[in-house]
C-alpha cells in the first residue's frame, strides 16, 4: 500500500505460468521445475539484439558537455560493432530540434514512440558520465519481458518527506521509488507507446520541473494506475575500478570533474546577497565556513554595515524575488573597469558553498563562451517555457554571459520579481542555454537520498532549516584534513553510509 493507494502490479519481470488447484506436491513440482519448453519460450520472447535498444544520452549543448556525450556515443557504437552488424540508434537530447524542454524527457516521448515504436524494444536513458558495459546491459535487459510495460532503474527513495518533492508520500516516503539517472534507466517500447498516448490525450501542464527523476517516476506511476519502478541491481553507480563493478552493466564514478585547469582564486568574484535583518544571523556562518576560500568577494545589502562590511546598492529589501538586487550586482560586476575577473558567482547568505571545488569545476569551461551554470529547474517547458538556474544553490556566470545579458533589453519587471526565473527567461531569449550540474543543491543534504549523494562531490547546499550549517559545511564541503582528495573522502563516506 502507498499512502492508502494500492500499487499496480509490476508486470515486466517474469512470473511462472498459472498453476491450477491440484495436489500440493504437483504444485511444488511445477513451481520448482518449469517445463523445458516453457524455459525456451521465455528465452525466445526476451531474446534481444543490440539494434533493438535506443540509447538516449541526456546531453547538453555547451562544448564541454557535448564532447563528453560524443565520447559516450563513440564508446557505445564501438562496443555495438563488436557484438552485432546492426548498430543501435544513439541520440543526444540537446540535438533534438525544436525541443527546449527535451531534457525533461516527457515532452519528446511521443516523438520516440513515432520513430522507434515499431522496430525497437527498449529506450535506455543515461547521463554523459555513465559508463556502460554493453554486453552486460544486453544480458540484463533480456531478463525482462520486452512485450510488457517495464520501467527499470536503480531505485532511490526519500528517507523523509522533502520540500523538493512537495512533501509527497508524507506518511511513508520510503515506499515510492524513483531512478538514479546516473546509473541509467530504461523504458520498454510498449510503455513508451502507452505514455505517448497519454501525453497526446492530455498534454503536460505548464508548471515547474524541480527534480526530474522523481517527477518522471510519478508520471509513469499515474497515481497507482501506471507502472512502478523495477529495481535492477546491474544498474549501478559504483566506480568502474571498484570490486563491486564486476556484476554491473552500468557504472558511475564518484566525481568532481577534473579538466586539468584549476581556475585561480582571484578569477572568481563572489557576490553574497544579504539584508540588514539577517546580518547577525547568517553572515557569521559564512565567515566561519567558506568565506576564507574566496579571494574576491563582496556582501550586498540594503544597509551599509562597516563591520561586515556590506555594500548598499540602493535597492530596498523585499521579502522575495530580489531581481532588482541581482541585476544591480551584475551591473556592478560588469562595469567595474578595474576588474578583469572572468567568473561571477552569486549566492544567498544561507548558501553553503565550496569555492575550491567550484574552481575545479570551472576549469572544464571556457570563460570566453556565455556560461550560465548551476542546478537547472524548468518552467512551462512542455509549452515553450524556459530553463533557469535556481538561485539558492548558487548562480555562476562567465563575464561573456553577463556582457550578452546586459547588452540586451531584458530586465526585471519589478524589484521583487524572482531573479533566477527572470534570468532564465532572458538567457532563453538570447539563445544561451542553462548548463546543469547536479553538484549544486537548492536544499539541504537531508533533503536528498544518501545513495544519491554518495556518488557526488557536492559544491553547494542551501538553507539553514533545522540543521547546524557550520557542521554541515565541514562534513560535506570543507576539504578533509589528511585526505589526498575530495574523491577519497566521498568514497570513504559512501562506504560508511552503506
CSV table of C-alpha atoms in Angstrom, one decimal:
chain,number,residue,atom,x,y,z
A,1,UNK,CA,0.0,0.0,0.0
A,2,UNK,CA,1.2,3.5,-0.8
A,3,UNK,CA,-0.4,6.2,1.4
A,4,UNK,CA,-3.6,4.2,1.3
A,5,UNK,CA,-3.4,3.6,-2.5
A,6,UNK,CA,-2.7,0.2,-4.0
A,7,UNK,CA,0.3,-0.2,-6.4
A,8,UNK,CA,-0.4,-1.5,-9.9
A,9,UNK,CA,1.2,-4.9,-10.2
A,10,UNK,CA,4.6,-4.9,-11.8
A,11,UNK,CA,4.3,-7.0,-14.9
A,12,UNK,CA,7.6,-6.5,-16.5
A,13,UNK,CA,9.5,-9.3,-14.7
A,14,UNK,CA,8.9,-12.9,-15.5
A,15,UNK,CA,6.4,-14.9,-13.5
A,16,UNK,CA,5.7,-18.6,-13.7
A,17,UNK,CA,2.6,-19.7,-15.7
A,18,UNK,CA,-0.8,-20.1,-14.0
A,19,UNK,CA,-1.0,-23.2,-11.8
A,20,UNK,CA,-4.4,-24.8,-11.3
A,21,UNK,CA,-5.5,-26.1,-7.9
A,22,UNK,CA,-4.1,-29.6,-7.8
A,23,UNK,CA,-2.3,-31.6,-5.2
A,24,UNK,CA,0.4,-29.7,-3.2
A,25,UNK,CA,3.2,-32.0,-4.4
A,26,UNK,CA,2.3,-31.3,-8.1
A,27,UNK,CA,2.2,-27.5,-7.4
A,28,UNK,CA,5.6,-27.7,-5.9
A,29,UNK,CA,6.9,-29.8,-8.8
A,30,UNK,CA,5.6,-27.3,-11.4
A,31,UNK,CA,6.8,-24.3,-9.4
A,32,UNK,CA,10.3,-25.5,-8.9
A,33,UNK,CA,10.7,-27.3,-12.3
A,34,UNK,CA,9.2,-25.4,-15.1
A,35,UNK,CA,9.0,-27.4,-18.3
A,36,UNK,CA,11.9,-27.1,-20.7
A,37,UNK,CA,9.5,-25.9,-23.4
A,38,UNK,CA,8.4,-23.0,-21.1
A,39,UNK,CA,12.0,-22.0,-20.5
A,40,UNK,CA,12.8,-22.0,-24.2
A,41,UNK,CA,9.6,-19.9,-24.9
A,42,UNK,CA,10.6,-17.4,-22.2
A,43,UNK,CA,14.1,-17.2,-23.6
A,44,UNK,CA,12.9,-16.7,-27.1
A,45,UNK,CA,10.4,-14.0,-26.1
A,46,UNK,CA,13.2,-12.0,-24.4
A,47,UNK,CA,16.0,-12.5,-26.9
A,48,UNK,CA,17.4,-9.1,-27.7
A,49,UNK,CA,19.6,-7.7,-30.4
A,50,UNK,CA,21.8,-4.6,-29.8
A,51,UNK,CA,19.9,-2.8,-32.6
A,52,UNK,CA,16.7,-3.1,-30.6
A,53,UNK,CA,17.9,-0.7,-27.9
A,54,UNK,CA,17.6,3.1,-28.5
A,55,UNK,CA,20.2,4.9,-26.4
A,56,UNK,CA,19.4,8.5,-25.3
A,57,UNK,CA,22.2,10.5,-23.7
A,58,UNK,CA,21.0,13.3,-21.5
A,59,UNK,CA,23.4,15.7,-23.1
A,60,UNK,CA,23.9,19.5,-23.0
A,61,UNK,CA,24.9,21.9,-25.8
A,62,UNK,CA,27.9,23.5,-24.0
A,63,UNK,CA,31.2,22.5,-25.7
A,64,UNK,CA,32.5,20.6,-22.7
A,65,UNK,CA,29.3,18.6,-22.1
A,66,UNK,CA,28.7,18.0,-25.8
A,67,UNK,CA,32.2,16.5,-26.1
A,68,UNK,CA,31.6,14.2,-23.1
A,69,UNK,CA,28.3,13.0,-24.7
A,70,UNK,CA,30.1,12.3,-28.0
A,71,UNK,CA,32.7,10.2,-26.2
A,72,UNK,CA,30.0,8.0,-24.7
A,73,UNK,CA,28.3,7.7,-28.1
A,74,UNK,CA,31.5,6.6,-29.6
A,75,UNK,CA,32.0,4.0,-26.9
A,76,UNK,CA,28.5,2.6,-27.3
A,77,UNK,CA,28.9,2.3,-31.1
A,78,UNK,CA,32.3,0.7,-30.8
A,79,UNK,CA,31.0,-1.9,-28.4
A,80,UNK,CA,28.0,-2.5,-30.5
A,81,UNK,CA,30.1,-3.1,-33.6
A,82,UNK,CA,31.9,-5.9,-31.7
A,83,UNK,CA,28.6,-7.6,-30.8
A,84,UNK,CA,26.5,-7.1,-34.0
A,85,UNK,CA,26.4,-5.9,-37.5
A,86,UNK,CA,23.3,-3.7,-36.7
A,87,UNK,CA,24.2,-0.6,-34.7
A,88,UNK,CA,21.8,0.9,-32.3
A,89,UNK,CA,20.4,4.5,-32.5
A,90,UNK,CA,22.3,6.8,-30.1
A,91,UNK,CA,20.6,10.1,-29.6
A,92,UNK,CA,21.9,13.2,-27.9
A,93,UNK,CA,19.0,15.0,-26.2
A,94,UNK,CA,20.4,18.5,-26.8
A,95,UNK,CA,20.4,17.9,-30.6
A,96,UNK,CA,16.6,17.3,-30.8
A,97,UNK,CA,15.4,20.2,-32.9
A,98,UNK,CA,12.7,22.4,-31.6
A,99,UNK,CA,12.6,21.0,-28.1
A,100,UNK,CA,13.9,23.4,-25.5
A,101,UNK,CA,12.4,21.1,-22.9
A,102,UNK,CA,13.9,17.9,-24.3
A,103,UNK,CA,16.0,17.5,-21.1
A,104,UNK,CA,12.8,16.8,-19.2
A,105,UNK,CA,12.2,13.7,-21.4
A,106,UNK,CA,8.4,13.5,-21.3
A,107,UNK,CA,7.8,16.2,-24.0
A,108,UNK,CA,9.7,14.1,-26.5
A,109,UNK,CA,8.2,10.7,-25.6
A,110,UNK,CA,5.6,11.0,-28.5
A,111,UNK,CA,8.5,11.6,-30.9
A,112,UNK,CA,10.3,8.5,-29.6
A,113,UNK,CA,7.1,6.5,-30.0
A,114,UNK,CA,6.6,7.6,-33.6
A,115,UNK,CA,10.2,7.0,-34.6
A,116,UNK,CA,11.0,3.8,-32.7
A,117,UNK,CA,7.7,2.4,-31.5
A,118,UNK,CA,7.6,-0.4,-34.1
A,119,UNK,CA,11.1,-1.6,-34.7
A,120,UNK,CA,12.7,-1.2,-31.2
A,121,UNK,CA,12.3,-2.9,-27.8
A,122,UNK,CA,13.8,-0.6,-25.3
A,123,UNK,CA,14.8,3.0,-24.8
A,124,UNK,CA,17.8,3.3,-22.4
A,125,UNK,CA,18.5,6.8,-20.9
A,126,UNK,CA,21.9,7.7,-19.4
A,127,UNK,CA,24.0,10.6,-18.4
A,128,UNK,CA,27.1,11.7,-20.3
A,129,UNK,CA,29.3,10.3,-17.5
A,130,UNK,CA,27.5,6.9,-17.2
A,131,UNK,CA,29.9,4.0,-18.0
A,132,UNK,CA,28.1,1.2,-19.9
A,133,UNK,CA,29.2,-2.4,-20.5
A,134,UNK,CA,27.0,-3.0,-23.5
A,135,UNK,CA,27.3,-6.8,-23.4
A,136,UNK,CA,26.2,-6.9,-19.8
A,137,UNK,CA,23.4,-4.5,-20.4
A,138,UNK,CA,22.1,-6.6,-23.2
A,139,UNK,CA,22.0,-9.7,-20.9
A,140,UNK,CA,20.4,-7.6,-18.1
A,141,UNK,CA,17.6,-6.4,-20.3
A,142,UNK,CA,17.0,-9.9,-21.6
A,143,UNK,CA,15.8,-10.9,-18.1
A,144,UNK,CA,12.7,-8.7,-18.7
A,145,UNK,CA,9.7,-9.2,-20.9
A,146,UNK,CA,10.1,-6.5,-23.7
A,147,UNK,CA,6.5,-7.0,-24.7
A,148,UNK,CA,5.2,-5.8,-21.4
A,149,UNK,CA,5.2,-2.4,-19.6
A,150,UNK,CA,8.7,-2.1,-18.0
A,151,UNK,CA,10.3,0.8,-16.1
A,152,UNK,CA,13.8,-0.2,-14.9
A,153,UNK,CA,16.5,1.5,-12.9
A,154,UNK,CA,18.5,1.8,-9.8
A,155,UNK,CA,15.9,2.7,-7.1
A,156,UNK,CA,16.2,5.8,-4.9
A,157,UNK,CA,13.7,6.8,-2.2
A,158,UNK,CA,13.3,9.6,0.3
A,159,UNK,CA,14.0,8.9,3.9
A,160,UNK,CA,11.8,11.8,5.0
A,161,UNK,CA,9.3,13.9,3.1
A,162,UNK,CA,11.1,16.8,1.5
A,163,UNK,CA,10.2,20.2,0.0
A,164,UNK,CA,11.9,19.4,-3.3
A,165,UNK,CA,9.3,16.7,-3.8
A,166,UNK,CA,6.5,18.8,-2.5
A,167,UNK,CA,6.3,16.6,0.6
A,168,UNK,CA,5.0,13.7,-1.4
A,169,UNK,CA,4.1,10.5,0.4
A,170,UNK,CA,4.5,12.3,3.8
A,171,UNK,CA,3.1,9.3,5.7
A,172,UNK,CA,5.9,7.0,4.4
A,173,UNK,CA,8.2,8.5,1.7
A,174,UNK,CA,10.3,5.3,1.6
A,175,UNK,CA,7.6,3.4,-0.3
A,176,UNK,CA,7.9,5.4,-3.6
A,177,UNK,CA,10.9,4.5,-5.7
A,178,UNK,CA,12.4,6.7,-8.5
A,179,UNK,CA,15.5,6.1,-10.7
A,180,UNK,CA,19.0,7.4,-10.2
A,181,UNK,CA,19.7,8.8,-13.6
A,182,UNK,CA,23.5,8.3,-13.2
A,183,UNK,CA,23.0,4.5,-13.3
A,184,UNK,CA,20.9,4.7,-16.4
A,185,UNK,CA,17.2,3.8,-16.7
A,186,UNK,CA,15.0,2.0,-19.3
A,187,UNK,CA,11.5,2.0,-20.7
A,188,UNK,CA,10.1,-0.8,-22.7
A,189,UNK,CA,8.6,0.3,-26.0
A,190,UNK,CA,5.1,-0.8,-25.0
A,191,UNK,CA,5.3,1.5,-22.1
A,192,UNK,CA,6.8,4.3,-24.3
A,193,UNK,CA,3.8,3.9,-26.6
A,194,UNK,CA,1.4,4.0,-23.7
A,195,UNK,CA,2.9,7.1,-22.3
A,196,UNK,CA,2.8,8.7,-25.8
A,197,UNK,CA,-0.9,8.1,-26.0
A,198,UNK,CA,-1.4,9.6,-22.5
A,199,UNK,CA,0.5,12.7,-23.5
A,200,UNK,CA,-1.4,13.1,-26.7
A,201,UNK,CA,-4.7,12.8,-24.9
A,202,UNK,CA,-3.8,15.1,-22.0
A,203,UNK,CA,-0.8,17.3,-22.7
A,204,UNK,CA,1.6,18.1,-19.9
A,205,UNK,CA,0.7,21.1,-17.8
A,206,UNK,CA,2.8,24.3,-17.8
A,207,UNK,CA,4.3,24.0,-14.3
A,208,UNK,CA,7.7,23.6,-12.7
A,209,UNK,CA,10.3,20.9,-13.2
A,210,UNK,CA,12.3,20.7,-10.0
A,211,UNK,CA,13.6,17.1,-9.6
A,212,UNK,CA,13.2,15.4,-12.9
A,213,UNK,CA,13.9,11.8,-11.8
A,214,UNK,CA,11.2,12.0,-9.1
A,215,UNK,CA,8.6,13.7,-11.4
A,216,UNK,CA,9.1,11.2,-14.3
A,217,UNK,CA,8.6,8.3,-11.9
A,218,UNK,CA,5.4,10.0,-10.6
A,219,UNK,CA,4.1,10.5,-14.1
A,220,UNK,CA,4.7,6.9,-15.1
A,221,UNK,CA,3.2,5.6,-11.9
A,222,UNK,CA,0.0,7.5,-12.6
A,223,UNK,CA,-1.3,7.6,-9.1
A,224,UNK,CA,-1.2,3.8,-8.8
A,225,UNK,CA,-2.7,3.1,-12.2
A,226,UNK,CA,0.6,3.0,-14.1
A,227,UNK,CA,3.9,1.3,-13.8
A,228,UNK,CA,6.2,1.5,-10.8
A,229,UNK,CA,9.9,1.3,-11.0
A,230,UNK,CA,11.5,-2.1,-11.0
A,231,UNK,CA,14.9,-2.0,-9.3
A,232,UNK,CA,17.7,-3.7,-11.3
A,233,UNK,CA,20.9,-4.5,-9.4
A,234,UNK,CA,23.0,-4.5,-12.5
A,235,UNK,CA,22.4,-0.8,-13.0
A,236,UNK,CA,25.0,0.7,-10.6
A,237,UNK,CA,26.7,3.9,-9.6
A,238,UNK,CA,29.9,2.2,-8.3
A,239,UNK,CA,33.2,3.3,-9.7
A,240,UNK,CA,34.4,1.3,-12.7
A,241,UNK,CA,37.5,0.2,-10.7
A,242,UNK,CA,35.5,-0.9,-7.7
A,243,UNK,CA,35.4,-4.7,-6.9
A,244,UNK,CA,31.6,-4.4,-6.9
A,245,UNK,CA,31.7,-3.3,-10.6
A,246,UNK,CA,32.2,-6.9,-11.8
A,247,UNK,CA,28.4,-7.6,-11.7
A,248,UNK,CA,27.4,-4.2,-13.1
A,249,UNK,CA,26.2,-3.3,-16.6
A,250,UNK,CA,26.5,0.4,-15.8
A,251,UNK,CA,28.8,2.3,-13.5
A,252,UNK,CA,29.3,5.9,-12.5
A,253,UNK,CA,32.5,7.4,-10.9
A,254,UNK,CA,32.1,9.5,-7.8
A,255,UNK,CA,33.1,12.7,-9.4
A,256,UNK,CA,34.1,16.2,-9.4
A,257,UNK,CA,35.3,16.8,-13.0
A,258,UNK,CA,39.0,17.4,-13.3
A,259,UNK,CA,39.9,19.0,-16.6
A,260,UNK,CA,43.4,20.0,-15.7
A,261,UNK,CA,42.9,23.7,-15.5
A,262,UNK,CA,42.2,24.9,-11.9
A,263,UNK,CA,40.8,28.4,-12.1
A,264,UNK,CA,42.7,30.9,-10.0
A,265,UNK,CA,41.0,32.1,-6.8
A,266,UNK,CA,41.3,35.7,-8.0
A,267,UNK,CA,39.4,34.8,-11.2
A,268,UNK,CA,36.2,34.0,-9.3
A,269,UNK,CA,34.3,37.0,-7.9
A,270,UNK,CA,31.8,36.0,-5.2
A,271,UNK,CA,28.7,38.2,-4.6
A,272,UNK,CA,26.8,37.4,-1.4
A,273,UNK,CA,23.2,38.7,-1.1
A,274,UNK,CA,22.0,39.6,2.3
A,275,UNK,CA,19.9,42.2,4.2
A,276,UNK,CA,20.1,44.2,7.4
A,277,UNK,CA,17.8,42.0,9.5
A,278,UNK,CA,19.9,38.9,8.7
A,279,UNK,CA,23.4,40.3,9.2
A,280,UNK,CA,23.9,39.0,12.7
A,281,UNK,CA,22.2,35.6,12.0
A,282,UNK,CA,23.7,34.5,8.7
A,283,UNK,CA,26.9,36.4,8.0
A,284,UNK,CA,28.8,34.9,10.9
A,285,UNK,CA,28.1,31.4,9.4
A,286,UNK,CA,29.6,32.5,6.1
A,287,UNK,CA,32.7,33.9,7.9
A,288,UNK,CA,33.1,30.7,9.9
A,289,UNK,CA,32.9,28.5,6.9
A,290,UNK,CA,33.6,29.3,3.2
A,291,UNK,CA,34.5,33.0,3.1
A,292,UNK,CA,38.1,32.1,3.7
A,293,UNK,CA,38.1,30.2,0.4
A,294,UNK,CA,37.1,33.3,-1.6
A,295,UNK,CA,39.8,35.6,-2.8
A,296,UNK,CA,37.5,38.3,-4.2
A,297,UNK,CA,34.1,38.8,-2.7
A,298,UNK,CA,31.6,41.4,-1.6
A,299,UNK,CA,28.4,41.4,0.6
A,300,UNK,CA,25.4,43.3,-0.9
A,301,UNK,CA,22.7,44.5,1.4
A,302,UNK,CA,20.0,47.2,1.9
A,303,UNK,CA,22.2,48.7,4.6
A,304,UNK,CA,25.9,49.7,4.6
A,305,UNK,CA,27.5,48.0,7.6
A,306,UNK,CA,31.2,48.6,8.0
A,307,UNK,CA,31.6,45.7,10.4
A,308,UNK,CA,30.8,43.1,7.8
A,309,UNK,CA,31.4,45.1,5.5
A,310,UNK,CA,28.3,45.3,3.3
A,311,UNK,CA,27.6,47.5,0.3
A,312,UNK,CA,24.2,49.2,-0.1
A,313,UNK,CA,23.3,49.0,-3.8
A,314,UNK,CA,20.4,51.4,-3.3
A,315,UNK,CA,17.8,48.6,-3.8
A,316,UNK,CA,15.3,48.3,-0.9
A,317,UNK,CA,15.0,44.9,0.6
A,318,UNK,CA,12.0,42.8,-0.4
A,319,UNK,CA,10.6,39.6,1.1
A,320,UNK,CA,11.1,37.6,-2.1
A,321,UNK,CA,12.4,37.7,-5.6
A,322,UNK,CA,15.4,40.0,-5.3
A,323,UNK,CA,15.6,40.6,-9.1
A,324,UNK,CA,16.5,44.3,-8.7
A,325,UNK,CA,19.3,43.5,-6.3
A,326,UNK,CA,20.7,40.7,-8.6
A,327,UNK,CA,20.7,42.9,-11.7
A,328,UNK,CA,22.4,45.7,-9.7
A,329,UNK,CA,25.1,43.1,-8.8
A,330,UNK,CA,25.5,42.1,-12.4
A,331,UNK,CA,25.9,45.8,-13.5
A,332,UNK,CA,28.5,46.5,-10.8
A,333,UNK,CA,30.5,43.4,-11.7
A,334,UNK,CA,30.5,44.2,-15.4
A,335,UNK,CA,31.1,47.9,-15.2
A,336,UNK,CA,34.0,47.7,-12.7
A,337,UNK,CA,36.7,48.7,-15.2
A,338,UNK,CA,39.4,47.6,-12.8
A,339,UNK,CA,38.0,44.1,-12.8
A,340,UNK,CA,39.0,41.6,-15.5
A,341,UNK,CA,37.6,38.7,-13.4
A,342,UNK,CA,36.2,36.1,-15.8
A,343,UNK,CA,33.8,34.4,-13.4
A,344,UNK,CA,31.0,35.7,-11.2
A,345,UNK,CA,29.1,33.5,-8.6
A,346,UNK,CA,26.0,35.0,-6.9
A,347,UNK,CA,24.9,33.2,-3.7
A,348,UNK,CA,22.4,33.8,-0.9
A,349,UNK,CA,23.6,34.4,2.7
A,350,UNK,CA,22.3,31.0,3.6
A,351,UNK,CA,24.1,29.2,0.8
A,352,UNK,CA,26.9,26.9,1.8
A,353,UNK,CA,29.5,26.5,-1.0
A,354,UNK,CA,32.9,25.1,-1.7
A,355,UNK,CA,34.8,27.8,-3.7
A,356,UNK,CA,37.8,25.5,-4.2
A,357,UNK,CA,35.6,22.8,-5.7
A,358,UNK,CA,33.8,25.4,-7.9
A,359,UNK,CA,37.2,26.5,-9.2
A,360,UNK,CA,38.0,22.9,-10.1
A,361,UNK,CA,34.7,22.5,-11.9
A,362,UNK,CA,35.1,25.8,-13.8
A,363,UNK,CA,38.4,24.5,-15.2
A,364,UNK,CA,36.2,22.5,-17.6
A,365,UNK,CA,34.6,25.5,-19.1
A,366,UNK,CA,35.7,28.3,-21.5
A,367,UNK,CA,35.1,31.7,-19.9
A,368,UNK,CA,35.1,33.2,-23.4
A,369,UNK,CA,31.8,31.4,-24.0
A,370,UNK,CA,28.5,32.6,-22.5
A,371,UNK,CA,28.2,30.2,-19.5
A,372,UNK,CA,25.2,30.2,-17.1
A,373,UNK,CA,25.8,27.4,-14.7
A,374,UNK,CA,24.1,25.8,-11.6
A,375,UNK,CA,21.2,23.5,-10.7
A,376,UNK,CA,18.7,23.6,-13.5
A,377,UNK,CA,15.0,23.9,-13.0
A,378,UNK,CA,12.3,24.4,-15.6
A,379,UNK,CA,9.1,26.4,-16.1
A,380,UNK,CA,6.4,25.5,-18.6
A,381,UNK,CA,8.8,23.6,-20.8
A,382,UNK,CA,6.1,21.5,-22.4
A,383,UNK,CA,4.5,24.6,-23.8
A,384,UNK,CA,7.5,26.7,-24.8
A,385,UNK,CA,8.7,27.8,-21.4
A,386,UNK,CA,12.3,28.1,-20.3
A,387,UNK,CA,15.0,26.6,-18.0
A,388,UNK,CA,16.7,28.5,-15.2
A,389,UNK,CA,19.4,28.1,-12.6
A,390,UNK,CA,17.8,28.0,-9.2
A,391,UNK,CA,19.3,30.7,-7.0
A,392,UNK,CA,19.8,29.1,-3.7
A,393,UNK,CA,22.4,26.6,-4.9
A,394,UNK,CA,24.4,29.4,-6.5
A,395,UNK,CA,24.3,31.0,-9.9
A,396,UNK,CA,27.6,31.1,-11.9
A,397,UNK,CA,28.2,33.4,-14.9
A,398,UNK,CA,31.0,33.8,-17.3
A,399,UNK,CA,31.8,37.5,-17.9
A,400,UNK,CA,30.7,36.9,-21.5
A,401,UNK,CA,27.3,35.7,-20.4
A,402,UNK,CA,26.9,38.9,-18.3
A,403,UNK,CA,28.0,41.0,-21.3
A,404,UNK,CA,25.4,39.5,-23.6
A,405,UNK,CA,22.7,39.7,-20.9
A,406,UNK,CA,23.3,43.4,-20.1
A,407,UNK,CA,23.6,44.2,-23.8
A,408,UNK,CA,20.1,43.0,-24.3
A,409,UNK,CA,16.9,44.8,-23.2
A,410,UNK,CA,15.8,42.1,-20.9
A,411,UNK,CA,15.4,43.4,-17.3
A,412,UNK,CA,13.4,42.8,-14.1
A,413,UNK,CA,9.7,43.7,-14.4
A,414,UNK,CA,9.8,44.6,-10.7
A,415,UNK,CA,12.4,44.6,-7.9
A,416,UNK,CA,10.8,41.6,-6.2
A,417,UNK,CA,10.5,39.5,-9.3
A,418,UNK,CA,12.1,36.1,-9.0
A,419,UNK,CA,15.6,36.8,-10.1
A,420,UNK,CA,16.5,33.2,-11.1
A,421,UNK,CA,13.4,32.8,-13.3
A,422,UNK,CA,13.9,36.2,-14.9
A,423,UNK,CA,17.5,35.4,-15.7
A,424,UNK,CA,16.4,32.1,-17.2
A,425,UNK,CA,13.8,33.8,-19.3
A,426,UNK,CA,16.4,36.4,-20.5
A,427,UNK,CA,19.1,33.8,-21.4
A,428,UNK,CA,16.5,31.7,-23.1
A,429,UNK,CA,15.5,34.6,-25.3
A,430,UNK,CA,19.2,35.2,-26.1
A,431,UNK,CA,19.6,31.5,-27.1
A,432,UNK,CA,22.0,30.9,-24.2
A,433,UNK,CA,21.2,27.5,-22.6
A,434,UNK,CA,21.4,26.8,-18.9
A,435,UNK,CA,24.2,24.5,-18.0
A,436,UNK,CA,23.2,22.0,-15.4
A,437,UNK,CA,25.5,20.5,-12.7
A,438,UNK,CA,24.0,18.1,-10.1
A,439,UNK,CA,26.7,19.2,-7.7
A,440,UNK,CA,24.8,22.4,-6.9
A,441,UNK,CA,21.9,21.9,-4.5
A,442,UNK,CA,18.9,24.1,-3.7
A,443,UNK,CA,18.2,22.2,-0.5
A,444,UNK,CA,20.0,20.7,2.5
A,445,UNK,CA,21.9,17.3,2.5
A,446,UNK,CA,19.0,15.8,4.5
A,447,UNK,CA,16.6,16.5,1.6
A,448,UNK,CA,18.4,14.0,-0.7
A,449,UNK,CA,18.8,10.3,-0.6
A,450,UNK,CA,22.2,9.2,0.9
A,451,UNK,CA,22.7,6.8,-2.0
A,452,UNK,CA,22.3,9.8,-4.5
A,453,UNK,CA,24.8,11.9,-2.7
A,454,UNK,CA,27.2,9.0,-2.3
A,455,UNK,CA,28.5,9.4,-5.9
A,456,UNK,CA,28.9,13.1,-5.7
A,457,UNK,CA,31.5,15.6,-4.6
A,458,UNK,CA,29.0,18.4,-3.9
A,459,UNK,CA,29.7,22.1,-4.5
A,460,UNK,CA,26.8,23.7,-2.6
A,461,UNK,CA,23.8,23.3,-0.3
A,462,UNK,CA,21.2,25.8,0.7
A,463,UNK,CA,19.0,26.7,3.7
A,464,UNK,CA,19.7,26.5,7.5
A,465,UNK,CA,16.4,25.0,8.5
A,466,UNK,CA,16.8,22.6,11.4
A,467,UNK,CA,20.4,21.9,10.8
A,468,UNK,CA,23.8,23.2,12.2
A,469,UNK,CA,25.1,24.9,9.0
A,470,UNK,CA,28.6,25.1,10.2
A,471,UNK,CA,28.6,21.4,10.9
A,472,UNK,CA,27.1,20.7,7.5
A,473,UNK,CA,29.7,22.7,5.8
A,474,UNK,CA,32.6,20.9,7.5
A,475,UNK,CA,31.0,17.5,6.9
A,476,UNK,CA,30.1,17.9,3.3
A,477,UNK,CA,32.0,20.8,1.7
A,478,UNK,CA,35.3,21.5,3.5
A,479,UNK,CA,38.5,19.9,2.3
A,480,UNK,CA,39.0,17.0,4.6
A,481,UNK,CA,42.2,17.1,6.7
A,482,UNK,CA,44.6,14.3,6.0
A,483,UNK,CA,42.9,13.2,2.8
A,484,UNK,CA,44.6,13.2,-0.6
A,485,UNK,CA,41.5,14.2,-2.4
A,486,UNK,CA,37.8,15.0,-2.2
A,487,UNK,CA,37.2,11.8,-4.2
A,488,UNK,CA,38.8,9.7,-1.5
A,489,UNK,CA,36.8,11.4,1.2
A,490,UNK,CA,33.5,10.9,-0.6
A,491,UNK,CA,34.2,7.3,-1.4
A,492,UNK,CA,35.0,6.6,2.3
A,493,UNK,CA,31.9,8.3,3.5
A,494,UNK,CA,29.8,6.4,1.0
A,495,UNK,CA,31.1,3.1,2.4
A,496,UNK,CA,30.2,4.2,5.9
A,497,UNK,CA,26.7,5.2,4.9
A,498,UNK,CA,26.0,2.0,3.0
